[in-house]
Amino acid sequence: MFLEITKNQYFTINIIDFGTKGEGIGKIDTFTVFINGGVPGDKLEIKIIKVKKNYGFAKLIKIIKPSPDRVVPKCELSPKCGGCQLQHLDYSAQLRFKEKKIKDNLTRIGGFQDLAINPILDMSEPYHYRNKAQFAVDYKDQQFQTGLYTLRSHEVVDTPSCLIMHPLINQVIKRIRDFVAQTQISIYDEKKQTGLFRYLVVRVGFNTQELMVCLVLNSLEFTYDQELIAVFKDLPQVQSLVLNYNLASGNNVLGTTSKVLQGSPYIQEHMAGLKFKISPLSFFQVNPVQVEKLYQKVLDFAELDGSETVWDLYCGIGTIALYLAAHLVTPSSGKVYGIEIVPDAIKDAQENAKLNKIKNAHFLVGKAEEIFLQESQKKDFQADLVVLNPPRKGCEKVLLEVLTKVKPRKIIYVSCDPATLARDLKILCQDYYTLTHVQPVDMFPQTVHVETVACLTLV
Ligand SMILES: C[S@@+](CC[C@H](N)C(=O)[O-])C[C@H]1O[C@@H](n2cnc3c(N)ncnc32)[C@H](O)[C@@H]1O
């Protein structure tokens, strides 16, 4: 008999798998239900909250029998906060989830069968690993709040201190909360687009302990300069105090212009034997411990002999490019080129080359898909190795087509989204490349996100 499922019904359900966002999946007959906070192996009481044609969503009401992989989250905010979707899962089970996620995507979307995937590179201390906080701000119950949004909403989960942030970042958050309580500066209201203070962005260099504090404002008028400077007078790690102006509506955190209120326009981080300047608008990987392991894998897979011409596409502040340039065995003949869309990041990359006395690295600003195409049409163009490290949405198809024409000996694709990685690898491996290595790296413990390094060799 066909069972009709409707909103507000209660069921007892066994969780049999994970969804891509870390939700538990269970079945009521053939009807699939997604339950936030469910773990395979759980027996749960659930309440249906949304019904689609063949599937629905439910709320976890009660854990009748817990999965052996379930743990008590260290942070009591984690069931609500959109940041750590997997804190209720034992760390080794988190790692298995991520390995499976990569394998499933490569098989289902990429069409790769019988793949040997290396064991994921894990963290011995999977907390306090983030070097950057990007927190929304709000006033609720007459109290200033900072934090991430709850899942699928713009409601701030008030987070005075966050377990995955570096401890110095938590110190800054506390001081900013006190500063707002004292000054009562107005808080941005998304719907009305009024109010001054929009986001708080804090960055720290793990190996330098240098802090950047950036207040994102909805107006050029800010009359609390001296009060804000005073907040950090006894925290000498704050090397850079910045106001960023974002007067546009929409979800972008940072605007395109900034003013240095005190100190330097950038902070420094030391990583993998190199020094990096990082300015407010530049991308920098958020987990410095794991990123060293990741870059080492890129170097291992690259198997450089020192004579190569290497392209680092989507290069940010030039980290991978400079790391490879520094490791070319005979750097005088080898060359590295980086392409990046954000002009400030390219300025950082050029300064970082100078800072590290690397002369064989060159950086170009613009869209990777456009600049690489233009460069590939030049007479003396050469590309032995291409490293791709695009944002979550992956590479433009046109860039993949150029790569299959240029045919570098190797392509190393570093990705933070296994689905777009699988989509792009399918195109590259259609005729010319074989997927030789897949290395997962746990850059984002407690979350559903995972980084992958994939190595392709010309057939
Ligand atoms: C995942 S980050 C990688 C940065 C760098 N490889 C690293 O490890 O720090 C992706 C970078 O791509 C840049 N980006 C986004 N779209 C781009 C495009 N179409 N062309 C070039 N760069 C782009 C972003 O600004 C960001 O710096």
PDB file of C-alpha atoms in Angstrom, residues 73-304:
ATOM      1  CA  PRO A  73      29.987  18.105  20.192  1.00  0.00           C
ATOM      2  CA  LYS A  74      32.638  20.107  22.044  1.00  0.00           C
ATOM      3  CA  CYS A  75      30.843  23.328  21.127  1.00  0.00           C
ATOM      4  CA  GLU A  76      27.270  23.595  22.360  1.00  0.00           C
ATOM      5  CA  LEU A  77      26.435  25.985  19.486  1.00  0.00           C
ATOM      6  CA  SER A  78      27.358  23.473  16.793  1.00  0.00           C
ATOM      7  CA  PRO A  79      23.847  22.018  16.191  1.00  0.00           C
ATOM      8  CA  LYS A  80      22.654  25.552  15.305  1.00  0.00           C
ATOM      9  CA  CYS A  81      25.742  27.147  13.773  1.00  0.00           C
ATOM     10  CA  GLY A  82      26.266  26.796  10.027  1.00  0.00           C
ATOM     11  CA  GLY A  83      30.045  26.508  10.531  1.00  0.00           C
ATOM     12  CA  CYS A  84      30.706  23.038  11.959  1.00  0.00           C
ATOM     13  CA  GLN A  85      28.251  20.626  10.350  1.00  0.00           C
ATOM     14  CA  LEU A  86      30.067  17.510  11.624  1.00  0.00           C
ATOM     15  CA  GLN A  87      31.074  18.195  15.237  1.00  0.00           C
ATOM     16  CA  HIS A  88      28.673  15.479  16.401  1.00  0.00           C
ATOM     17  CA  LEU A  89      30.692  12.925  14.419  1.00  0.00           C
ATOM     18  CA  ASP A  90      33.816  11.192  15.682  1.00  0.00           C
ATOM     19  CA  TYR A  91      36.891  12.604  13.844  1.00  0.00           C
ATOM     20  CA  SER A  92      37.792   9.279  12.190  1.00  0.00           C
ATOM     21  CA  ALA A  93      34.194   9.008  10.901  1.00  0.00           C
ATOM     22  CA  GLN A  94      34.474  12.590   9.555  1.00  0.00           C
ATOM     23  CA  LEU A  95      37.550  11.509   7.613  1.00  0.00           C
ATOM     24  CA  ARG A  96      35.749   8.440   6.197  1.00  0.00           C
ATOM     25  CA  PHE A  97      32.823  10.689   5.162  1.00  0.00           C
ATOM     26  CA  LYS A  98      35.226  12.966   3.255  1.00  0.00           C
ATOM     27  CA  GLU A  99      37.084  10.132   1.506  1.00  0.00           C
ATOM     28  CA  LYS A 100      33.742   8.656   0.424  1.00  0.00           C
ATOM     29  CA  LYS A 101      32.486  12.050  -0.735  1.00  0.00           C
ATOM     30  CA  ILE A 102      35.476  12.402  -3.085  1.00  0.00           C
ATOM     31  CA  LYS A 103      35.201   8.822  -4.343  1.00  0.00           C
ATOM     32  CA  ASP A 104      31.417   9.086  -4.938  1.00  0.00           C
ATOM     33  CA  ASN A 105      31.783  12.348  -6.878  1.00  0.00           C
ATOM     34  CA  LEU A 106      34.631  11.076  -9.027  1.00  0.00           C
ATOM     35  CA  THR A 107      32.678   7.921  -9.838  1.00  0.00           C
ATOM     36  CA  ARG A 108      29.207   9.402 -10.274  1.00  0.00           C
ATOM     37  CA  ILE A 109      30.026  12.734 -11.949  1.00  0.00           C
ATOM     38  CA  GLY A 110      33.500  12.046 -13.339  1.00  0.00           C
ATOM     39  CA  GLY A 111      32.815   8.498 -14.538  1.00  0.00           C
ATOM     40  CA  PHE A 112      36.107   7.248 -13.023  1.00  0.00           C
ATOM     41  CA  GLN A 113      36.034   3.582 -12.000  1.00  0.00           C
ATOM     42  CA  ASP A 114      38.475   1.498  -9.880  1.00  0.00           C
ATOM     43  CA  LEU A 115      40.201   4.608  -8.578  1.00  0.00           C
ATOM     44  CA  ALA A 116      42.986   4.303  -6.035  1.00  0.00           C
ATOM     45  CA  ILE A 117      42.541   7.259  -3.685  1.00  0.00           C
ATOM     46  CA  ASN A 118      45.295   7.953  -1.162  1.00  0.00           C
ATOM     47  CA  PRO A 119      44.312   7.970   2.527  1.00  0.00           C
ATOM     48  CA  ILE A 120      43.238  11.461   3.610  1.00  0.00           C
ATOM     49  CA  LEU A 121      45.872  13.653   5.318  1.00  0.00           C
ATOM     50  CA  ASP A 122      44.351  14.327   8.735  1.00  0.00           C
ATOM     51  CA  MET A 123      45.101  16.724  11.612  1.00  0.00           C
ATOM     52  CA  SER A 124      46.424  15.564  14.964  1.00  0.00           C
ATOM     53  CA  GLU A 125      44.630  18.522  16.629  1.00  0.00           C
ATOM     54  CA  PRO A 126      41.460  19.190  14.592  1.00  0.00           C
ATOM     55  CA  TYR A 127      40.452  22.372  16.487  1.00  0.00           C
ATOM     56  CA  HIS A 128      41.722  25.979  16.543  1.00  0.00           C
ATOM     57  CA  TYR A 129      43.101  25.506  13.030  1.00  0.00           C
ATOM     58  CA  ARG A 130      41.554  28.518  11.257  1.00  0.00           C
ATOM     59  CA  ASN A 131      43.610  31.645  10.601  1.00  0.00           C
ATOM     60  CA  LYS A 132      40.589  33.696   9.516  1.00  0.00           C
ATOM     61  CA  ALA A 133      37.216  34.586  11.002  1.00  0.00           C
ATOM     62  CA  GLN A 134      34.615  36.263   8.869  1.00  0.00           C
ATOM     63  CA  PHE A 135      31.760  36.950  11.247  1.00  0.00           C
ATOM     64  CA  ALA A 136      28.410  38.623  10.677  1.00  0.00           C
ATOM     65  CA  VAL A 137      27.200  41.035  13.381  1.00  0.00           C
ATOM     66  CA  ASP A 138      23.747  41.686  14.810  1.00  0.00           C
ATOM     67  CA  TYR A 139      21.790  43.232  17.680  1.00  0.00           C
ATOM     68  CA  LYS A 140      19.327  40.904  19.360  1.00  0.00           C
ATOM     69  CA  ASP A 141      17.656  41.178  22.746  1.00  0.00           C
ATOM     70  CA  GLN A 142      19.617  44.447  23.129  1.00  0.00           C
ATOM     71  CA  GLN A 143      22.838  42.607  22.843  1.00  0.00           C
ATOM     72  CA  PHE A 144      25.587  42.835  20.248  1.00  0.00           C
ATOM     73  CA  GLN A 145      26.254  39.479  18.613  1.00  0.00           C
ATOM     74  CA  THR A 146      28.985  38.094  16.382  1.00  0.00           C
ATOM     75  CA  GLY A 147      29.030  34.784  14.565  1.00  0.00           C
ATOM     76  CA  LEU A 148      28.160  32.778  11.495  1.00  0.00           C
ATOM     77  CA  TYR A 149      24.630  32.364  10.234  1.00  0.00           C
ATOM     78  CA  THR A 150      22.459  29.350  11.058  1.00  0.00           C
ATOM     79  CA  LEU A 151      22.156  26.887   8.196  1.00  0.00           C
ATOM     80  CA  ARG A 152      20.181  28.265   5.225  1.00  0.00           C
ATOM     81  CA  SER A 153      19.363  31.577   6.945  1.00  0.00           C
ATOM     82  CA  HIS A 154      20.768  34.986   7.759  1.00  0.00           C
ATOM     83  CA  GLU A 155      20.219  34.657  11.485  1.00  0.00           C
ATOM     84  CA  VAL A 156      23.457  35.157  13.409  1.00  0.00           C
ATOM     85  CA  VAL A 157      24.388  32.431  15.914  1.00  0.00           C
ATOM     86  CA  ASP A 158      25.958  34.417  18.723  1.00  0.00           C
ATOM     87  CA  THR A 159      29.498  33.024  19.111  1.00  0.00           C
ATOM     88  CA  PRO A 160      31.636  34.846  21.690  1.00  0.00           C
ATOM     89  CA  SER A 161      34.440  32.345  21.122  1.00  0.00           C
ATOM     90  CA  CYS A 162      34.848  29.747  18.366  1.00  0.00           C
ATOM     91  CA  LEU A 163      36.535  26.370  18.809  1.00  0.00           C
ATOM     92  CA  ILE A 164      37.981  26.137  15.317  1.00  0.00           C
ATOM     93  CA  MET A 165      39.570  29.609  15.403  1.00  0.00           C
ATOM     94  CA  HIS A 166      43.128  30.371  16.489  1.00  0.00           C
ATOM     95  CA  PRO A 167      42.946  31.602  20.137  1.00  0.00           C
ATOM     96  CA  LEU A 168      44.232  35.088  19.205  1.00  0.00           C
ATOM     97  CA  ILE A 169      41.225  35.537  16.907  1.00  0.00           C
ATOM     98  CA  ASN A 170      38.931  34.794  19.863  1.00  0.00           C
ATOM     99  CA  GLN A 171      40.726  37.470  21.892  1.00  0.00           C
ATOM    100  CA  VAL A 172      40.040  40.018  19.140  1.00  0.00           C
ATOM    101  CA  ILE A 173      36.353  39.005  18.928  1.00  0.00           C
ATOM    102  CA  LYS A 174      35.954  39.568  22.668  1.00  0.00           C
ATOM    103  CA  ARG A 175      37.526  43.035  22.472  1.00  0.00           C
ATOM    104  CA  ILE A 176      35.348  44.069  19.517  1.00  0.00           C
ATOM    105  CA  ARG A 177      32.228  42.943  21.379  1.00  0.00           C
ATOM    106  CA  ASP A 178      33.233  45.121  24.350  1.00  0.00           C
ATOM    107  CA  PHE A 179      34.017  48.029  21.982  1.00  0.00           C
ATOM    108  CA  VAL A 180      30.531  47.867  20.423  1.00  0.00           C
ATOM    109  CA  ALA A 181      28.877  47.589  23.847  1.00  0.00           C
ATOM    110  CA  GLN A 182      30.722  50.746  24.968  1.00  0.00           C
ATOM    111  CA  THR A 183      30.336  52.860  21.828  1.00  0.00           C
ATOM    112  CA  GLN A 184      26.877  51.560  20.827  1.00  0.00           C
ATOM    113  CA  ILE A 185      27.799  51.992  17.164  1.00  0.00           C
ATOM    114  CA  SER A 186      24.939  51.091  14.863  1.00  0.00           C
ATOM    115  CA  ILE A 187      24.724  47.639  13.311  1.00  0.00           C
ATOM    116  CA  TYR A 188      23.899  47.015   9.663  1.00  0.00           C
ATOM    117  CA  ASP A 189      20.333  45.915   8.972  1.00  0.00           C
ATOM    118  CA  GLU A 190      20.320  43.800   5.821  1.00  0.00           C
ATOM    119  CA  LYS A 191      16.676  44.369   4.956  1.00  0.00           C
ATOM    120  CA  LYS A 192      16.627  48.136   5.502  1.00  0.00           C
ATOM    121  CA  GLN A 193      20.271  48.544   4.392  1.00  0.00           C
ATOM    122  CA  THR A 194      20.861  50.945   7.279  1.00  0.00           C
ATOM    123  CA  GLY A 195      23.402  50.908  10.111  1.00  0.00           C
ATOM    124  CA  LEU A 196      27.187  51.102  10.068  1.00  0.00           C
ATOM    125  CA  PHE A 197      28.977  47.907  11.175  1.00  0.00           C
ATOM    126  CA  ARG A 198      28.476  44.987   8.742  1.00  0.00           C
ATOM    127  CA  TYR A 199      31.077  42.266   9.297  1.00  0.00           C
ATOM    128  CA  LEU A 200      34.153  41.565  11.370  1.00  0.00           C
ATOM    129  CA  VAL A 201      37.089  39.948   9.571  1.00  0.00           C
ATOM    130  CA  VAL A 202      40.129  38.850  11.590  1.00  0.00           C
ATOM    131  CA  ARG A 203      43.247  37.148  10.261  1.00  0.00           C
ATOM    132  CA  VAL A 204      46.288  35.786  12.047  1.00  0.00           C
ATOM    133  CA  GLY A 205      49.683  34.509  10.931  1.00  0.00           C
ATOM    134  CA  PHE A 206      50.171  31.210  12.804  1.00  0.00           C
ATOM    135  CA  ASN A 207      53.948  31.416  12.628  1.00  0.00           C
ATOM    136  CA  THR A 208      54.298  35.177  13.094  1.00  0.00           C
ATOM    137  CA  GLN A 209      51.374  35.767  15.491  1.00  0.00           C
ATOM    138  CA  GLU A 210      50.587  38.928  13.497  1.00  0.00           C
ATOM    139  CA  LEU A 211      46.922  39.935  13.547  1.00  0.00           C
ATOM    140  CA  MET A 212      44.836  41.879  11.030  1.00  0.00           C
ATOM    141  CA  VAL A 213      41.536  43.278  12.310  1.00  0.00           C
ATOM    142  CA  CYS A 214      39.159  44.552   9.666  1.00  0.00           C
ATOM    143  CA  LEU A 215      35.781  46.183  10.324  1.00  0.00           C
ATOM    144  CA  VAL A 216      33.531  46.126   7.262  1.00  0.00           C
ATOM    145  CA  LEU A 217      31.382  49.269   7.215  1.00  0.00           C
ATOM    146  CA  ASN A 218      28.299  50.395   5.335  1.00  0.00           C
ATOM    147  CA  SER A 219      29.420  54.040   5.259  1.00  0.00           C
ATOM    148  CA  LEU A 220      32.565  56.126   4.838  1.00  0.00           C
ATOM    149  CA  GLU A 221      31.599  58.007   8.014  1.00  0.00           C
ATOM    150  CA  PHE A 222      33.237  56.381  11.034  1.00  0.00           C
ATOM    151  CA  THR A 223      33.875  58.578  14.064  1.00  0.00           C
ATOM    152  CA  TYR A 224      35.359  56.030  16.453  1.00  0.00           C
ATOM    153  CA  ASP A 225      38.939  55.897  15.127  1.00  0.00           C
ATOM    154  CA  GLN A 226      40.611  56.687  18.441  1.00  0.00           C
ATOM    155  CA  GLU A 227      38.328  54.424  20.490  1.00  0.00           C
ATOM    156  CA  LEU A 228      39.012  51.516  18.125  1.00  0.00           C
ATOM    157  CA  ILE A 229      42.774  52.092  18.166  1.00  0.00           C
ATOM    158  CA  ALA A 230      42.648  52.160  21.987  1.00  0.00           C
ATOM    159  CA  VAL A 231      40.975  48.711  22.022  1.00  0.00           C
ATOM    160  CA  PHE A 232      44.194  47.125  20.793  1.00  0.00           C
ATOM    161  CA  LYS A 233      46.847  49.286  22.442  1.00  0.00           C
ATOM    162  CA  ASP A 234      47.885  46.442  24.745  1.00  0.00           C
ATOM    163  CA  LEU A 235      47.603  43.720  22.093  1.00  0.00           C
ATOM    164  CA  PRO A 236      50.809  44.301  20.094  1.00  0.00           C
ATOM    165  CA  GLN A 237      50.070  41.336  17.813  1.00  0.00           C
ATOM    166  CA  VAL A 238      47.567  43.594  16.009  1.00  0.00           C
ATOM    167  CA  GLN A 239      49.851  44.780  13.207  1.00  0.00           C
ATOM    168  CA  SER A 240      47.120  45.913  10.889  1.00  0.00           C
ATOM    169  CA  LEU A 241      43.861  47.676  11.796  1.00  0.00           C
ATOM    170  CA  VAL A 242      41.745  48.250   8.714  1.00  0.00           C
ATOM    171  CA  LEU A 243      38.358  49.729   7.787  1.00  0.00           C
ATOM    172  CA  ASN A 244      36.813  48.209   4.697  1.00  0.00           C
ATOM    173  CA  TYR A 245      33.908  49.932   2.951  1.00  0.00           C
ATOM    174  CA  ASN A 246      31.111  47.823   1.557  1.00  0.00           C
ATOM    175  CA  LEU A 247      28.230  50.084   0.593  1.00  0.00           C
ATOM    176  CA  ALA A 248      26.619  47.644  -1.824  1.00  0.00           C
ATOM    177  CA  SER A 249      23.621  45.441  -1.114  1.00  0.00           C
ATOM    178  CA  GLY A 250      24.089  41.692  -1.505  1.00  0.00           C
ATOM    179  CA  ASN A 251      26.076  38.960   0.188  1.00  0.00           C
ATOM    180  CA  ASN A 252      29.677  39.976  -0.550  1.00  0.00           C
ATOM    181  CA  VAL A 253      31.496  40.405   2.745  1.00  0.00           C
ATOM    182  CA  LEU A 254      34.244  42.808   1.666  1.00  0.00           C
ATOM    183  CA  GLY A 255      33.981  45.936  -0.454  1.00  0.00           C
ATOM    184  CA  THR A 256      36.734  46.874  -2.888  1.00  0.00           C
ATOM    185  CA  THR A 257      38.208  49.791  -0.897  1.00  0.00           C
ATOM    186  CA  SER A 258      39.920  49.817   2.486  1.00  0.00           C
ATOM    187  CA  LYS A 259      41.673  52.332   4.738  1.00  0.00           C
ATOM    188  CA  VAL A 260      44.453  51.456   7.147  1.00  0.00           C
ATOM    189  CA  LEU A 261      43.510  52.938  10.523  1.00  0.00           C
ATOM    190  CA  GLN A 262      46.714  51.902  12.207  1.00  0.00           C
ATOM    191  CA  GLY A 263      49.798  49.865  11.401  1.00  0.00           C
ATOM    192  CA  SER A 264      50.525  48.090   8.179  1.00  0.00           C
ATOM    193  CA  PRO A 265      48.287  47.390   5.139  1.00  0.00           C
ATOM    194  CA  TYR A 266      49.128  43.704   5.441  1.00  0.00           C
ATOM    195  CA  ILE A 267      50.245  40.990   7.851  1.00  0.00           C
ATOM    196  CA  GLN A 268      52.948  38.422   7.253  1.00  0.00           C
ATOM    197  CA  GLU A 269      52.830  34.668   7.527  1.00  0.00           C
ATOM    198  CA  HIS A 270      55.778  32.296   7.289  1.00  0.00           C
ATOM    199  CA  MET A 271      55.011  28.992   5.656  1.00  0.00           C
ATOM    200  CA  ALA A 272      56.946  26.163   4.037  1.00  0.00           C
ATOM    201  CA  GLY A 273      60.200  28.107   4.446  1.00  0.00           C
ATOM    202  CA  LEU A 274      58.794  31.206   2.697  1.00  0.00           C
ATOM    203  CA  LYS A 275      57.430  34.582   3.822  1.00  0.00           C
ATOM    204  CA  PHE A 276      54.070  35.863   2.623  1.00  0.00           C
ATOM    205  CA  LYS A 277      52.478  39.303   2.850  1.00  0.00           C
ATOM    206  CA  ILE A 278      48.682  39.090   2.993  1.00  0.00           C
ATOM    207  CA  SER A 279      46.472  42.142   2.431  1.00  0.00           C
ATOM    208  CA  PRO A 280      42.744  42.373   3.316  1.00  0.00           C
ATOM    209  CA  LEU A 281      41.287  41.574  -0.114  1.00  0.00           C
ATOM    210  CA  SER A 282      43.646  38.680  -0.907  1.00  0.00           C
ATOM    211  CA  PHE A 283      42.779  35.009  -0.580  1.00  0.00           C
ATOM    212  CA  PHE A 284      44.962  32.936   1.726  1.00  0.00           C
ATOM    213  CA  GLN A 285      44.307  29.277   2.622  1.00  0.00           C
ATOM    214  CA  VAL A 286      42.605  29.138   6.055  1.00  0.00           C
ATOM    215  CA  ASN A 287      44.470  26.165   7.545  1.00  0.00           C
ATOM    216  CA  PRO A 288      48.227  26.834   7.591  1.00  0.00           C
ATOM    217  CA  VAL A 289      49.088  23.463   9.163  1.00  0.00           C
ATOM    218  CA  GLN A 290      47.367  21.421   6.473  1.00  0.00           C
ATOM    219  CA  VAL A 291      48.290  23.705   3.600  1.00  0.00           C
ATOM    220  CA  GLU A 292      51.976  22.870   4.041  1.00  0.00           C
ATOM    221  CA  LYS A 293      51.105  19.182   3.601  1.00  0.00           C
ATOM    222  CA  LEU A 294      48.997  20.043   0.577  1.00  0.00           C
ATOM    223  CA  TYR A 295      51.729  22.076  -1.122  1.00  0.00           C
ATOM    224  CA  GLN A 296      54.219  19.274  -0.408  1.00  0.00           C
ATOM    225  CA  LYS A 297      51.879  16.874  -2.281  1.00  0.00           C
ATOM    226  CA  VAL A 298      51.711  19.267  -5.227  1.00  0.00           C
ATOM    227  CA  LEU A 299      55.511  19.316  -5.280  1.00  0.00           C
ATOM    228  CA  ASP A 300      55.744  15.500  -5.012  1.00  0.00           C
ATOM    229  CA  PHE A 301      53.243  14.977  -7.833  1.00  0.00           C
ATOM    230  CA  ALA A 302      54.960  17.638  -9.987  1.00  0.00           C
ATOM    231  CA  GLU A 303      58.282  15.689 -10.116  1.00  0.00           C
ATOM    232  CA  LEU A 304      60.109  18.784 -11.340  1.00  0.00           C
TER     233      LEU A 304
END
